[in-house]
Amino acid sequence: MEHTLQCRHTYPDGEKASWAAQWKILGQSKDTCELLIRGRGSEYRVILGQCSTGRYLCIPLMDIGCGLSEPSDIGWNTPQIASVLNETDAVTIAAALYDHSQHG
């Protein structure tokens, strides 16, 4: 089942934007979850995981990954994701992770 959410962001130059995004679960195991996340023309197959040192996000098709906080901590997760992706896609993914934690 695909879920839809609304993303909102204020960029460093003060520009405000909002856009629709979608996510759906592609697979799940004890310590990982694979999601398809779409928004603003981008699409990512994201693997969320948890290990002894914390949470992480990987996008294997792009050979990138980063550490994460709790899914509700959008303020910390967004810059973490933005360290490996553009800011707009980082906002989309962080918001989708939060929405997944509430409705997944």
PDB file of C-alpha atoms in Angstrom:
ATOM      1  CA  MET A   1       0.000   0.000   0.000  1.00  0.00           C
ATOM      2  CA  GLU A   2       1.353   3.416  -0.955  1.00  0.00           C
ATOM      3  CA  HIS A   3       1.205   6.252   1.569  1.00  0.00           C
ATOM      4  CA  THR A   4       1.117   9.944   0.621  1.00  0.00           C
ATOM      5  CA  LEU A   5       2.456  12.788   2.732  1.00  0.00           C
ATOM      6  CA  GLN A   6       3.083  16.508   2.386  1.00  0.00           C
ATOM      7  CA  CYS A   7       6.668  17.794   2.679  1.00  0.00           C
ATOM      8  CA  ARG A   8       7.402  21.383   3.730  1.00  0.00           C
ATOM      9  CA  HIS A   9      10.792  23.041   3.852  1.00  0.00           C
ATOM     10  CA  THR A  10      12.396  26.455   4.181  1.00  0.00           C
ATOM     11  CA  TYR A  11      15.695  26.658   2.295  1.00  0.00           C
ATOM     12  CA  PRO A  12      18.702  28.638   3.608  1.00  0.00           C
ATOM     13  CA  ASP A  13      17.859  31.567   1.275  1.00  0.00           C
ATOM     14  CA  GLY A  14      14.384  31.813   2.860  1.00  0.00           C
ATOM     15  CA  GLU A  15      12.486  30.190  -0.015  1.00  0.00           C
ATOM     16  CA  LYS A  16       9.579  28.091   1.238  1.00  0.00           C
ATOM     17  CA  ALA A  17       8.353  25.056  -0.660  1.00  0.00           C
ATOM     18  CA  SER A  18       5.887  22.242  -0.215  1.00  0.00           C
ATOM     19  CA  TRP A  19       5.323  19.113  -2.288  1.00  0.00           C
ATOM     20  CA  ALA A  20       3.639  15.735  -2.164  1.00  0.00           C
ATOM     21  CA  ALA A  21       5.664  12.567  -1.606  1.00  0.00           C
ATOM     22  CA  GLN A  22       4.833   8.873  -1.462  1.00  0.00           C
ATOM     23  CA  TRP A  23       6.367   5.812   0.135  1.00  0.00           C
ATOM     24  CA  LYS A  24       5.628   2.112   0.235  1.00  0.00           C
ATOM     25  CA  ILE A  25       7.221  -0.902   1.878  1.00  0.00           C
ATOM     26  CA  LEU A  26       9.023  -3.205  -0.569  1.00  0.00           C
ATOM     27  CA  GLY A  27      10.335  -5.661   2.004  1.00  0.00           C
ATOM     28  CA  GLN A  28      10.904  -6.092   5.727  1.00  0.00           C
ATOM     29  CA  SER A  29      12.946  -8.296   8.031  1.00  0.00           C
ATOM     30  CA  LYS A  30      13.879  -8.212  11.710  1.00  0.00           C
ATOM     31  CA  ASP A  31      16.529  -5.470  11.407  1.00  0.00           C
ATOM     32  CA  THR A  32      15.855  -3.880   8.007  1.00  0.00           C
ATOM     33  CA  CYS A  33      13.074  -2.348   5.970  1.00  0.00           C
ATOM     34  CA  GLU A  34      13.200  -1.542   2.259  1.00  0.00           C
ATOM     35  CA  LEU A  35      11.112   1.430   1.132  1.00  0.00           C
ATOM     36  CA  LEU A  36      10.388   3.025  -2.218  1.00  0.00           C
ATOM     37  CA  ILE A  37      10.240   6.800  -1.676  1.00  0.00           C
ATOM     38  CA  ARG A  38       9.083   9.238  -4.382  1.00  0.00           C
ATOM     39  CA  GLY A  39       8.839  12.996  -4.350  1.00  0.00           C
ATOM     40  CA  ARG A  40       9.396  16.015  -6.542  1.00  0.00           C
ATOM     41  CA  GLY A  41      10.553  13.982  -9.532  1.00  0.00           C
ATOM     42  CA  SER A  42      12.959  11.709  -7.627  1.00  0.00           C
ATOM     43  CA  GLU A  43      12.613   8.052  -6.666  1.00  0.00           C
ATOM     44  CA  TYR A  44      14.781   6.136  -4.189  1.00  0.00           C
ATOM     45  CA  ARG A  45      14.884   2.524  -3.016  1.00  0.00           C
ATOM     46  CA  VAL A  46      16.015   3.003   0.565  1.00  0.00           C
ATOM     47  CA  ILE A  47      17.091   0.394   3.090  1.00  0.00           C
ATOM     48  CA  LEU A  48      16.622   1.324   6.737  1.00  0.00           C
ATOM     49  CA  GLY A  49      18.481  -0.695   9.280  1.00  0.00           C
ATOM     50  CA  GLN A  50      19.441  -0.949  12.893  1.00  0.00           C
ATOM     51  CA  CYS A  51      22.670  -2.387  14.260  1.00  0.00           C
ATOM     52  CA  SER A  52      24.517  -2.347  17.582  1.00  0.00           C
ATOM     53  CA  THR A  53      25.720   1.230  16.979  1.00  0.00           C
ATOM     54  CA  GLY A  54      22.382   2.714  15.897  1.00  0.00           C
ATOM     55  CA  ARG A  55      20.186   3.323  12.883  1.00  0.00           C
ATOM     56  CA  TYR A  56      21.315   3.784   9.297  1.00  0.00           C
ATOM     57  CA  LEU A  57      20.022   4.427   5.807  1.00  0.00           C
ATOM     58  CA  CYS A  58      21.510   2.955   2.624  1.00  0.00           C
ATOM     59  CA  ILE A  59      20.702   3.520  -1.018  1.00  0.00           C
ATOM     60  CA  PRO A  60      22.609   0.619  -2.598  1.00  0.00           C
ATOM     61  CA  LEU A  61      21.837   1.566  -6.217  1.00  0.00           C
ATOM     62  CA  MET A  62      23.708   4.840  -5.597  1.00  0.00           C
ATOM     63  CA  ASP A  63      26.379   3.351  -3.312  1.00  0.00           C
ATOM     64  CA  ILE A  64      25.585   5.804  -0.493  1.00  0.00           C
ATOM     65  CA  GLY A  65      24.517   5.661   3.123  1.00  0.00           C
ATOM     66  CA  CYS A  66      24.476   7.595   6.389  1.00  0.00           C
ATOM     67  CA  GLY A  67      23.661   7.267  10.059  1.00  0.00           C
ATOM     68  CA  LEU A  68      20.227   8.216  11.391  1.00  0.00           C
ATOM     69  CA  SER A  69      18.606   9.179  14.654  1.00  0.00           C
ATOM     70  CA  GLU A  70      15.066   8.206  15.654  1.00  0.00           C
ATOM     71  CA  PRO A  71      12.661   8.549  12.700  1.00  0.00           C
ATOM     72  CA  SER A  72      10.857  11.374  14.524  1.00  0.00           C
ATOM     73  CA  ASP A  73      14.056  13.477  14.628  1.00  0.00           C
ATOM     74  CA  ILE A  74      13.597  15.087  11.213  1.00  0.00           C
ATOM     75  CA  GLY A  75      15.820  18.025  12.241  1.00  0.00           C
ATOM     76  CA  TRP A  76      18.819  15.714  12.722  1.00  0.00           C
ATOM     77  CA  ASN A  77      18.063  13.191   9.984  1.00  0.00           C
ATOM     78  CA  THR A  78      17.581  15.755   7.198  1.00  0.00           C
ATOM     79  CA  PRO A  79      21.155  17.161   7.302  1.00  0.00           C
ATOM     80  CA  GLN A  80      22.546  13.637   7.712  1.00  0.00           C
ATOM     81  CA  ILE A  81      20.795  12.564   4.522  1.00  0.00           C
ATOM     82  CA  ALA A  82      21.702  15.876   2.833  1.00  0.00           C
ATOM     83  CA  SER A  83      25.367  15.011   3.387  1.00  0.00           C
ATOM     84  CA  VAL A  84      24.954  12.336   0.673  1.00  0.00           C
ATOM     85  CA  LEU A  85      22.008  13.707  -1.389  1.00  0.00           C
ATOM     86  CA  ASN A  86      20.577  17.084  -2.387  1.00  0.00           C
ATOM     87  CA  GLU A  87      18.594  19.041   0.197  1.00  0.00           C
ATOM     88  CA  THR A  88      15.162  18.564  -1.406  1.00  0.00           C
ATOM     89  CA  ASP A  89      15.510  14.790  -1.625  1.00  0.00           C
ATOM     90  CA  ALA A  90      16.879  14.691   1.926  1.00  0.00           C
ATOM     91  CA  VAL A  91      13.753  16.498   3.179  1.00  0.00           C
ATOM     92  CA  THR A  92      11.539  14.080   1.241  1.00  0.00           C
ATOM     93  CA  ILE A  93      13.289  11.002   2.621  1.00  0.00           C
ATOM     94  CA  ALA A  94      13.427  12.262   6.232  1.00  0.00           C
ATOM     95  CA  ALA A  95       9.711  13.135   6.111  1.00  0.00           C
ATOM     96  CA  ALA A  96       8.872   9.738   4.606  1.00  0.00           C
ATOM     97  CA  LEU A  97      10.864   7.960   7.334  1.00  0.00           C
ATOM     98  CA  TYR A  98       8.909   9.844   9.982  1.00  0.00           C
ATOM     99  CA  ASP A  99       5.599   9.076   8.252  1.00  0.00           C
ATOM    100  CA  HIS A 100       6.593   5.410   7.956  1.00  0.00           C
ATOM    101  CA  SER A 101       7.325   5.302  11.706  1.00  0.00           C
ATOM    102  CA  GLN A 102       3.806   6.617  12.370  1.00  0.00           C
ATOM    103  CA  HIS A 103       1.875   4.583   9.791  1.00  0.00           C
ATOM    104  CA  GLY A 104       4.121   1.702   8.698  1.00  0.00           C
TER     105      GLY A 104
END
